[in-house]
Coordinates of C-alpha atoms and ligand atoms in Angstrom, one line a residue:
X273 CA 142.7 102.8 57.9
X274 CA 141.1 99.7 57.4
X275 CA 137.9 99.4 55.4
X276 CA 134.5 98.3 57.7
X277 CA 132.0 96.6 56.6
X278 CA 129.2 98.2 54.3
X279 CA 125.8 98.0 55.5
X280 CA 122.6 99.0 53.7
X281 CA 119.8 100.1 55.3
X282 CA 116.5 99.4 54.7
X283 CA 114.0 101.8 55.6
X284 CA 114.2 105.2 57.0
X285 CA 111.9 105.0 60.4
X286 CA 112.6 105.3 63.7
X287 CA 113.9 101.7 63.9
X288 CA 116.5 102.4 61.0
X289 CA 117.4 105.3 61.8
X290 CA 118.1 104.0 65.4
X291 CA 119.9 101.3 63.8
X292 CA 121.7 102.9 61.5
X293 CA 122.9 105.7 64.6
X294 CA 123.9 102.7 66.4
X295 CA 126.1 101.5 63.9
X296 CA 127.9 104.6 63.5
X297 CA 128.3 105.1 66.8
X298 CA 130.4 102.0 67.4
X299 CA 132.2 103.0 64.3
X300 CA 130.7 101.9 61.0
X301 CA 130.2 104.6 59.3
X302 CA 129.7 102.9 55.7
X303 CA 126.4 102.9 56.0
X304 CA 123.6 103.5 53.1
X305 CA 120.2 103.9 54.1
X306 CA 117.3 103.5 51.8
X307 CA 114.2 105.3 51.9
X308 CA 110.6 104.7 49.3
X309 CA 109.3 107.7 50.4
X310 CA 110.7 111.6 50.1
X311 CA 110.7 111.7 53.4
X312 CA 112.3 110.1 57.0
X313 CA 110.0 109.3 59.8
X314 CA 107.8 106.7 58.3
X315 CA 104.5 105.7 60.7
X316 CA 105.4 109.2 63.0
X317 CA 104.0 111.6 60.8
X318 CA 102.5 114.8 60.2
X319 CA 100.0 116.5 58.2
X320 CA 98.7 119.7 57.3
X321 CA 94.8 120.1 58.2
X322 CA 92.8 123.0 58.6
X323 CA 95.5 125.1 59.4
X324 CA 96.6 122.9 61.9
X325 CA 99.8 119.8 62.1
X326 CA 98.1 117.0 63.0
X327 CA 99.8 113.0 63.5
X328 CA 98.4 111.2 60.6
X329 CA 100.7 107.9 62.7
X330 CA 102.0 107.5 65.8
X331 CA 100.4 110.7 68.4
X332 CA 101.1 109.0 72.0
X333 CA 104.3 108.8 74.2
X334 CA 102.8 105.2 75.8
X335 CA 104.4 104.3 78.6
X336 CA 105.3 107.3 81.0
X337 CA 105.7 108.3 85.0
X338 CA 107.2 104.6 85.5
X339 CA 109.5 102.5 87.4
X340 CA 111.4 102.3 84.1
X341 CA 112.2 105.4 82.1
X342 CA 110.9 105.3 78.4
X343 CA 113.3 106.5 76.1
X344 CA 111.2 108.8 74.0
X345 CA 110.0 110.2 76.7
X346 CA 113.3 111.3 77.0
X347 CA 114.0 112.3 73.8
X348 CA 110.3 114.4 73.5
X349 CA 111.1 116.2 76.7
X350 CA 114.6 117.1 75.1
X351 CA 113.1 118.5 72.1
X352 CA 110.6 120.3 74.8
X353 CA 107.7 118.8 72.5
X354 CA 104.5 120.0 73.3
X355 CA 102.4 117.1 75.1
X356 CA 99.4 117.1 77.0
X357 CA 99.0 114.1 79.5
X358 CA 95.4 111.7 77.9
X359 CA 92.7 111.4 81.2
X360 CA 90.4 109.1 80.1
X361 CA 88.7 108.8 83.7
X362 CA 86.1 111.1 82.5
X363 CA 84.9 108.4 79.5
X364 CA 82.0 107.3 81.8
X365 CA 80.2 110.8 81.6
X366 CA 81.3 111.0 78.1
X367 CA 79.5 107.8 76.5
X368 CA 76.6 108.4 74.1
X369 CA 73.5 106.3 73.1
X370 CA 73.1 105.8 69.4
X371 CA 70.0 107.0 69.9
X372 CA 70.4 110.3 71.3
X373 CA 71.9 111.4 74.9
X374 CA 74.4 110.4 77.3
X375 CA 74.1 107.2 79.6
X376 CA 74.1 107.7 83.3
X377 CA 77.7 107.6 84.7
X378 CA 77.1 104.9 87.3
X379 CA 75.3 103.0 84.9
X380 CA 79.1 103.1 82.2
X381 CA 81.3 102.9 85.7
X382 CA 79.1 99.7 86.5
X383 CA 80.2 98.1 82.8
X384 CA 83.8 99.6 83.3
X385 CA 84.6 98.1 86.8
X386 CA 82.9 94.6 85.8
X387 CA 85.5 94.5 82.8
X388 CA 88.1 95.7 84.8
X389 CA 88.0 93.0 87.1
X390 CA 87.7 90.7 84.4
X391 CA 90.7 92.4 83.0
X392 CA 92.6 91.6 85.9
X393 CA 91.6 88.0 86.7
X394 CA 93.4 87.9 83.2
X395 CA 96.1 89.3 84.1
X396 CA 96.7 86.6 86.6
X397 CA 96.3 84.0 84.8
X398 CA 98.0 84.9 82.0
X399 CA 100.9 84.9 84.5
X400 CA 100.8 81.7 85.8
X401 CA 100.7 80.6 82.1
X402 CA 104.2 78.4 81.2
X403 CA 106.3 80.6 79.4
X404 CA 106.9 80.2 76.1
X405 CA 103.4 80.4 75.1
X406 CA 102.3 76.8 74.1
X407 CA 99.2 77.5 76.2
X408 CA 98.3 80.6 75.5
X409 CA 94.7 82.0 74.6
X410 CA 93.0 85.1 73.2
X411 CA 91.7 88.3 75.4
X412 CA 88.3 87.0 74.3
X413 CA 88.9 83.2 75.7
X414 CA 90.1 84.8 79.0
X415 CA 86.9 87.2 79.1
X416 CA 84.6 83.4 78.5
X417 CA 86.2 81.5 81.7
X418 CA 84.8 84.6 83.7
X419 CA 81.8 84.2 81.5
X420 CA 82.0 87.7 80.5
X421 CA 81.2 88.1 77.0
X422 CA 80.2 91.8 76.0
X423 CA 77.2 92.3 74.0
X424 CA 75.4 95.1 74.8
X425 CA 76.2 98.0 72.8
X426 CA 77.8 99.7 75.8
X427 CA 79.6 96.7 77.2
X428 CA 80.9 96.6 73.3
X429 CA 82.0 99.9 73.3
X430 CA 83.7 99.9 77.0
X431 CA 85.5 96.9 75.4
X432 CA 86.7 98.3 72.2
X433 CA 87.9 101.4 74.6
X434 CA 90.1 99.1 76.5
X435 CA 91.4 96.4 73.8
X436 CA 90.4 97.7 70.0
X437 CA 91.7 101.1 70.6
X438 CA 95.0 100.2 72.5
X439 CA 95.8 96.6 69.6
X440 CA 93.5 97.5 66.7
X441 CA 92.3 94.2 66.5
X442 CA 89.6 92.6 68.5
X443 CA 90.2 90.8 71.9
X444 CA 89.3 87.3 69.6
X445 CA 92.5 88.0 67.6
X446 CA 95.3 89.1 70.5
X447 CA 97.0 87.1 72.8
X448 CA 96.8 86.9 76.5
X449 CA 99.9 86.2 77.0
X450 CA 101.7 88.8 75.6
X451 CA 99.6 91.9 75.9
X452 CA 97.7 91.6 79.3
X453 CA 99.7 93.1 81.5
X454 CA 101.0 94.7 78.9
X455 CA 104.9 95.5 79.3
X456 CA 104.5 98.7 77.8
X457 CA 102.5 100.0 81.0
X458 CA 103.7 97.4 83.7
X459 CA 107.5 98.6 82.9
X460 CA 107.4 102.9 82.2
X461 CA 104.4 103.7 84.0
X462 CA 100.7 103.6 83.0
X463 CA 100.4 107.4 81.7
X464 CA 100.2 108.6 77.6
X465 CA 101.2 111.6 76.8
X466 CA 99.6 113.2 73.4
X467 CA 101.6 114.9 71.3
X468 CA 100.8 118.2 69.3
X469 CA 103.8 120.0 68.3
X470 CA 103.7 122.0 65.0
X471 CA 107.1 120.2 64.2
X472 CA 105.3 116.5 64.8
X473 CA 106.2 113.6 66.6
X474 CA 108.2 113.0 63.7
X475 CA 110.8 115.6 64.4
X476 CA 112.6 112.8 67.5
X477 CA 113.8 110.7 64.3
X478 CA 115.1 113.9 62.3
X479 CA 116.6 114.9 65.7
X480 CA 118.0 111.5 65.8
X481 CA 119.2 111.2 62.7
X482 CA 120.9 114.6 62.6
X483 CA 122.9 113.4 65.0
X484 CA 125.1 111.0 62.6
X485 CA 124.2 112.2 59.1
X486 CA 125.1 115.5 57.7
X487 CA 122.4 118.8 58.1
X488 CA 122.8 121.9 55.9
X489 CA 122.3 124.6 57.6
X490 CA 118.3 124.8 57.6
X491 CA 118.8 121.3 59.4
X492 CA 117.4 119.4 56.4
X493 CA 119.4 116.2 56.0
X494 CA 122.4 116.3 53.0
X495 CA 124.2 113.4 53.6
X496 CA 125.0 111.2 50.8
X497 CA 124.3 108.1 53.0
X498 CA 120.5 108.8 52.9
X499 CA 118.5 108.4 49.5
X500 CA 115.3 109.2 49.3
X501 CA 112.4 107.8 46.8
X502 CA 114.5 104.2 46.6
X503 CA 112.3 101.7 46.7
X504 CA 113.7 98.3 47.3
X505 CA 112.1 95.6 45.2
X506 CA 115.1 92.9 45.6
X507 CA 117.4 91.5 47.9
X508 CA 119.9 89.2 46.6
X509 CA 122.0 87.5 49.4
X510 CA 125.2 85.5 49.6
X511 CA 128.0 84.2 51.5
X512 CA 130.1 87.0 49.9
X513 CA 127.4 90.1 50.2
X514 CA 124.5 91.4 48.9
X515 CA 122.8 93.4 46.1
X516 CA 120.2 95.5 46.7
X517 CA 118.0 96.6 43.9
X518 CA 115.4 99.4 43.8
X519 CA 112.5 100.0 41.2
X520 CA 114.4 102.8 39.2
X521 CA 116.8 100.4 38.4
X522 CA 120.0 101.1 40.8
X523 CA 121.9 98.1 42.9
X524 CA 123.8 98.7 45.5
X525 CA 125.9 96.4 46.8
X526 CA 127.0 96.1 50.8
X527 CA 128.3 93.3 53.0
X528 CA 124.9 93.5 54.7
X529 CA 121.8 94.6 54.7
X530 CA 119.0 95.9 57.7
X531 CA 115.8 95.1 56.4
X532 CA 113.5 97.3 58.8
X533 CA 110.0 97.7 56.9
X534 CA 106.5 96.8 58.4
X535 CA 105.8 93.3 59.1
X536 CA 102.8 94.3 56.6
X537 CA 105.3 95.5 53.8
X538 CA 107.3 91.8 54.5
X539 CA 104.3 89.9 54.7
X540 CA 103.6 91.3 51.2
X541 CA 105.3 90.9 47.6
X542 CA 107.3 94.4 47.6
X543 CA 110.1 93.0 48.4
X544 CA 111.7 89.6 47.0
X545 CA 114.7 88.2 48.3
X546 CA 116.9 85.9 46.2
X547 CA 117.5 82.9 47.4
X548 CA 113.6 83.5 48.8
X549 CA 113.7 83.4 52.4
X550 CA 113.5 79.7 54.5
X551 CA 109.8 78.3 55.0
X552 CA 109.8 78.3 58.2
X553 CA 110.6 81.9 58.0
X554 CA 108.0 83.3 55.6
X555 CA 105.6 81.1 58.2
X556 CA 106.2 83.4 60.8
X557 CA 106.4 86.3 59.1
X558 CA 103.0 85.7 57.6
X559 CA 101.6 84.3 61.4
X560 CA 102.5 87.3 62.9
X561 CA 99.4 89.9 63.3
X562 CA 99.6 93.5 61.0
X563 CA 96.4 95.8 62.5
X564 CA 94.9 98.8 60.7
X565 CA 93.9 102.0 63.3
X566 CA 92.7 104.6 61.3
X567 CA 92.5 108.5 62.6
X568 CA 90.2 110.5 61.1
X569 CA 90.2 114.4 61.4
X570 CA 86.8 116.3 60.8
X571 CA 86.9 120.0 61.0
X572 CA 84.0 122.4 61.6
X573 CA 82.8 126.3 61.3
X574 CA 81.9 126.4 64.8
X575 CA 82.0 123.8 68.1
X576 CA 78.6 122.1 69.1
X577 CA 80.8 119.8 71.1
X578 CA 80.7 119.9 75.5
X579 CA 84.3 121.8 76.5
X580 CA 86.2 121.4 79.4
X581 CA 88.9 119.2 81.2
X582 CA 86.5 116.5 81.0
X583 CA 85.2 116.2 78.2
X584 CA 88.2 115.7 75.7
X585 CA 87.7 111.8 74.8
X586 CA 83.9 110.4 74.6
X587 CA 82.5 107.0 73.4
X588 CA 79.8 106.4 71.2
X589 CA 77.7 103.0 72.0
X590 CA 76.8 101.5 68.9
X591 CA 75.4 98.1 68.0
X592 CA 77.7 97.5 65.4
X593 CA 80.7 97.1 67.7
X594 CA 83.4 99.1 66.4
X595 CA 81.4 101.9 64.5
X596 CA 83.1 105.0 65.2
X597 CA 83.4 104.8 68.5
X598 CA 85.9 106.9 70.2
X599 CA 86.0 110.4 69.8
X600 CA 88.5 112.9 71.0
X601 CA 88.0 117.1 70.5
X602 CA 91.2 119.7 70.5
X603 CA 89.8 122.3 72.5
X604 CA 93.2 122.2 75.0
X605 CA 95.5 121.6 72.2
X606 CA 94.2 123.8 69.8
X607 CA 91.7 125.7 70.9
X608 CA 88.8 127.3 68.7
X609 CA 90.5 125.0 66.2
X610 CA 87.0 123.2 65.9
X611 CA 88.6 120.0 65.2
X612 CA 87.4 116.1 66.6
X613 CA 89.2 113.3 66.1
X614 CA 87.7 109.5 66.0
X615 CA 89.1 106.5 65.7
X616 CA 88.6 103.1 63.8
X617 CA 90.2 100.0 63.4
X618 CA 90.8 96.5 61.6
X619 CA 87.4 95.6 59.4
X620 CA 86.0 99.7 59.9
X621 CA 89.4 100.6 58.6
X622 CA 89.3 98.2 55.5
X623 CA 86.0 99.1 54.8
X624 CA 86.6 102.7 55.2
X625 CA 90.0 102.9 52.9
X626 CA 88.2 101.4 50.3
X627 CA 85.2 104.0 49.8
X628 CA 85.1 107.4 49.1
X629 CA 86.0 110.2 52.1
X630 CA 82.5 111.9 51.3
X631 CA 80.9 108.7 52.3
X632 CA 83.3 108.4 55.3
X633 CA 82.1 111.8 55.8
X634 CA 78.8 111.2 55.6
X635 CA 79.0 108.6 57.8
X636 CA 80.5 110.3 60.5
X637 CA 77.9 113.2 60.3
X638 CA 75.3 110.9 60.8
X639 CA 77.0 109.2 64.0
X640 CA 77.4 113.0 65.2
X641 CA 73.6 113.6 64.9
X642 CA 72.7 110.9 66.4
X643 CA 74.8 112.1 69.4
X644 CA 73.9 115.8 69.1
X645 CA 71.1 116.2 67.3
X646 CA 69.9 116.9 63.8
X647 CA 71.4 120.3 64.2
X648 CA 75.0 120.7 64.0
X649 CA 76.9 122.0 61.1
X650 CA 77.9 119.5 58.5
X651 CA 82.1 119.2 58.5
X652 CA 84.1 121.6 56.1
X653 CA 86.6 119.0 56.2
X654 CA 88.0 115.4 56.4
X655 CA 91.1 113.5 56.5
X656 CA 91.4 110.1 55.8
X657 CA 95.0 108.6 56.6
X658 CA 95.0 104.9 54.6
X659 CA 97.8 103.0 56.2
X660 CA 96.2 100.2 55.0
X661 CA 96.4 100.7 51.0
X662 CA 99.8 102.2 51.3
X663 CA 102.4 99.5 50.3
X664 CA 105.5 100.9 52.3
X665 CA 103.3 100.2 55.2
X666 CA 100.0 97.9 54.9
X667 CA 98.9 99.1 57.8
X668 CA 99.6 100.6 61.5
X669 CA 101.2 98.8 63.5
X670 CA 101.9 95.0 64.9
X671 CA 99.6 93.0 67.2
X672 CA 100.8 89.5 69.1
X673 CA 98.2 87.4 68.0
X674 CA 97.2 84.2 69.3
X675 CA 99.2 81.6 67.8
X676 CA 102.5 82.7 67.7
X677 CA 104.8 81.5 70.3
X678 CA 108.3 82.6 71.7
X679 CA 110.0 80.3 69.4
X680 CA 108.1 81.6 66.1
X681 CA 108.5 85.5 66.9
X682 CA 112.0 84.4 67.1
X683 CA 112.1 83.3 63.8
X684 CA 110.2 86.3 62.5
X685 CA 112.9 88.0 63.4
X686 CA 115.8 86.2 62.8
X687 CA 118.7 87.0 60.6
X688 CA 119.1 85.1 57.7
X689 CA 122.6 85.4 56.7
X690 CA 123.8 88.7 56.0
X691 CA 119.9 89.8 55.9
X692 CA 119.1 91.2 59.2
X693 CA 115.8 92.6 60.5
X694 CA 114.5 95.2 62.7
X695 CA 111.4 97.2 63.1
X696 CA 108.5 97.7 65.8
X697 CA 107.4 94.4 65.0
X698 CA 111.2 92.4 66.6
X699 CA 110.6 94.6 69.8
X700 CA 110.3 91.9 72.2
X701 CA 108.4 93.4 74.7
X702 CA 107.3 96.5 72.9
X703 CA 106.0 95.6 69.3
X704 CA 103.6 98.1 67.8
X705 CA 105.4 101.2 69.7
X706 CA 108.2 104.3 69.1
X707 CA 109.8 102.8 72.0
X708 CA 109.8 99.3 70.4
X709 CA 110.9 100.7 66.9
X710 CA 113.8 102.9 68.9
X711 CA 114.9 99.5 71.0
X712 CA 114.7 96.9 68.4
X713 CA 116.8 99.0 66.5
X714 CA 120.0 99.9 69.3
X715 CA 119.2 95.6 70.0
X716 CA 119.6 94.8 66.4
X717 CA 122.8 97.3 65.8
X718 CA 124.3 95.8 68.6
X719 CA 123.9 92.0 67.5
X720 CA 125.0 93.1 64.1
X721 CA 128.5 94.5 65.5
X722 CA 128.8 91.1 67.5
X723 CA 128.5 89.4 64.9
X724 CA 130.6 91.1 62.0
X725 CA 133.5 90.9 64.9
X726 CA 132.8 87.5 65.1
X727 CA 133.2 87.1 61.6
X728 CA 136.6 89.5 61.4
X729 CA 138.1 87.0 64.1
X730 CA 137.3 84.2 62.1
X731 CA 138.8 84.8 58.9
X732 CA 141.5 86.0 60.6
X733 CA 141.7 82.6 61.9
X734 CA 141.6 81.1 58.7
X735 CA 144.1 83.5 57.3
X736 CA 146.5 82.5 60.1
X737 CA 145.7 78.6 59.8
X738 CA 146.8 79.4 55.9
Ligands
LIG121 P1 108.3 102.5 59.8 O1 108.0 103.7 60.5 O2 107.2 101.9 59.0 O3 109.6 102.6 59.0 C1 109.9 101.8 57.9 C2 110.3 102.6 56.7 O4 110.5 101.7 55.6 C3 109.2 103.6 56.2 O5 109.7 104.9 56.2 C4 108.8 103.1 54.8 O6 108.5 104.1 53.9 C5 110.1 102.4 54.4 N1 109.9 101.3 53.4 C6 108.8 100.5 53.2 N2 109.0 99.7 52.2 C7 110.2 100.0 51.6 C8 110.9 99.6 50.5 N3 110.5 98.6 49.7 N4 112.1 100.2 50.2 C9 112.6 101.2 51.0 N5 111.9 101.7 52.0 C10 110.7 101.1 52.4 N6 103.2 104.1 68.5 C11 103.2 104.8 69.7 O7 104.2 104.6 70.4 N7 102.2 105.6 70.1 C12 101.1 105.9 69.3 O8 100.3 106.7 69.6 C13 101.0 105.2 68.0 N8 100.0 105.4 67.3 C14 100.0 105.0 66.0 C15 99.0 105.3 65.1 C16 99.0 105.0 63.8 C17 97.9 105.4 62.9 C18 100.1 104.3 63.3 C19 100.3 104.0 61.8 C20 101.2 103.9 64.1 C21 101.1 104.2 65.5 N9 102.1 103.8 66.4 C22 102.1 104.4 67.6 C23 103.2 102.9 66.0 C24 104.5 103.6 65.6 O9 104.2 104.6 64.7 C25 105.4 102.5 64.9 O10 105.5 101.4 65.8 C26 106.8 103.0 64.6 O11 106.8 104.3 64.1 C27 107.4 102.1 63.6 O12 108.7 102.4 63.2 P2 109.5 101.5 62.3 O13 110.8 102.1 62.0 O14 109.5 100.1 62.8 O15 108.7 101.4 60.9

């Protein structure tokens, strides 16, 4: 048999694993995938708090009961993962006053139907827009031409709920034009499905992966093509091949390689490629937007929280737009577990990651009392996930900001020789999602196999012409 081409992959998440399952499907098998961490899954995953699994990452199928089918969708309901569908129609009964009680539901449905239509009169025009980009604006410059600027604390907070909380990043920062309507929604459906499965979100990439690499019989991964703790610090690159290099010293040399680590990880110095990668390249890589959502767990002795159907999410309205304000309790997942979740992003996150858990703690507490009084019991627990500080991931997940055109996400993604990229971040209509990860990754495999036939034919030719 004739030898195929080597290719090294970067990155063991759900876009290099798709990749790398892609490849062997069509038949190169030669593959080497390399992994920093000790484990596969990367932004899907789980942790162990209070007694329960809970998704430090990625927790929602987005995208769901569609024209289109979303492929993890698929692959969740063949696993039979346990998901329970989000309704977040209720938020209007749900939003507290930072100083104690609930507001009146007509007066939050008033603020949510005002930026709804808002919402929509962007939608429109960010469709009449000329398509690749050069006039795009932000969600906040669309919300000014309707003269619809939120400052109240509850038109803040009914405003983080629909942009912050969905992008991780402002409406100032994100682009109209790629993220209202928002493909993700327009194309599989409007519905997210939350995912709490004591083997995690994390388990569709193991699933996937099992399905190329080699399982012992306990189903743990033993194939020689995946190595763990290899942490890639250089990528040479030539006409000929390349050499990768990790920090315990190894190189490994391939015909190509995948690069598919975070657009925060590339944006930073971890990795350094030799020759260093075009101008024009590192431009985009560095235009492109990197957010930080932050989940934070808080466990308590007993619940002091409302239960019910309706009650799961609920907002809390504070001046300081931003300031833990979406909350979410696990009474129908995990009942009795006594567990809330709340959410916070971008600056909160930074601020957050940087300071001690007791004060994030503390913190927290205090926006509790202030919702339900002086009472409740102080949390037994907390977990802090910090995306942000870790440098195989710099934080959560990709946002389009304004700025960056058609022609400059291009680049970002662009091969540059036999260096090839994939990740969330190269979806072109689904960046920042598992679906986007999974597609970029199938879309990249398959440009890759184009091309190295490409390549086969032509020094064929050449052999031939000689
Ligand atoms: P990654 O998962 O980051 O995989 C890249 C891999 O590269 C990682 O395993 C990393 O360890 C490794 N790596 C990094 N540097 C190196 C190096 N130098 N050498 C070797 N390996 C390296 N998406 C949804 O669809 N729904 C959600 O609800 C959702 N919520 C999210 C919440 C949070 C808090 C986060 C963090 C993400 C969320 N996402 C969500 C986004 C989703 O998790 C990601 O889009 C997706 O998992 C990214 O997959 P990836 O393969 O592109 O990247």
């Amino acid at each position: 048999a004739v030898a195929g081409p080597k290719v090294i992959i970067v990155g063991a998440g759900m876009s290099g694993i798709s990749a790398a399952k892609t490849l062997s499907d069509a038949g190169i098998k030669d593959i080497l995938i390399l992994e920093a961490t000790d484990r596969i899954g990367g932004r899907m995953r789980k942790a162990s708090f209070a007694g329960l699994k809970v998704e430090v990452g990625a927790n929602w199928v987005e995208g769901v009961n569609g024209l289109e089918m979303n492929p993890i969708w698929e692959m969740a309901n063949k696993l039979h993962l346990r998901q329970f569908i989000s309704d977040f129609r209720n938020i209007s009964s749900n939003t507290y006053k930072d100083n104690g009680g609930v507001y009146l539901r007509s007066e939050v449905d008033k603020v949510i139907e005002e930026a709804d239509k808002v919402k929509s009169y962007g939608e429109k025009l960010s469709k009449s827009l000329p398509l690749g980009g050069h006039e795009d604006i932000s969600i906040l410059a669309s919300q000014r031409l309707k003269d619809h600027v939120p400052s109240t604390a509850l038109e803040m907070v009914v405003d983080y709920f629909n942009y912050d909380y969905e992008f991780a990043e402002p409406p100032r920062v994100t682009s109209l034009q790629n993220t209202v309507p928002l493909p993700t929604f327009a194309n599989f459906g409007k519905e997210a499905y939350f995912v709490a499965d004591q083997r995690g979100f994390e388990s569709l990439v193991y699933d996937l992966a099992a399905q190329f690499l080699r399982t012992a019989k306990n189903s743990s991964i033993v194939d020689p093509r995946l190595l763990l703790g290899k942490i890639v610090r250089e990528i040479r690159h030539a006409t000929s091949g390349v050499t990768v290099a990790t920090e315990d010293g190894s190189f490994y040399n391939a015909d190509y390689v995948i690069v598919s680590v975070s657009i925060g990880v590339l944006q930073s110095k971890l990795i350094k490629f030799k020759p260093d990668l075009p101008r024009w390249k590192k431009l985009a890589i560095c235009q492109f937007g990197m957010s930080v959502y932050t989940k934070i767990f808080l466990k308590f002795p007993h619940r002091f929280w409302p239960d019910g159907e309706w009650t799961q999410h609920f907002l809390y309205a504070s001046e300081r737009r931003g300031y833990y304000p979406v909350w979410q309790h696990f009474e129908k997942q995990n009942p009795g577990a006594n567990v809330l979740l709340v959410t916070v992003t971008d600056e909160e996150s930074r601020r957050i990651e940087q300071q001690p858990d007791s004060q994030t703690k503390a913190e927290a507490m205090e926006v509790l009392r202030n919702m339900f009084g002086k009472h409740i019991p102080e949390a037994t627990d907390v977990l802090v996930p910090k995306w942000w500080s870790d440098r195989f991931f710099k934080g959560s997940f990709s946002n389009w900001p304004l700025g960056v055109n058609q022609y400059e996400y291009d680049q970002m993604r662009a091969p540059i020789g036999r260096v090839y990229f994939t990740g969330e971040h190269t979806s072109k209509h689904y960046n920042g999602y598992v679906h986007g990860a999974y597609l970029a990754g199938i879309d990249l495999a398959n440009m890759m196999i184009k091309c190295i036939k490409y390549k086969t034919y032509l020094t064929h030719g050449i052999q031939l012409a000689n």
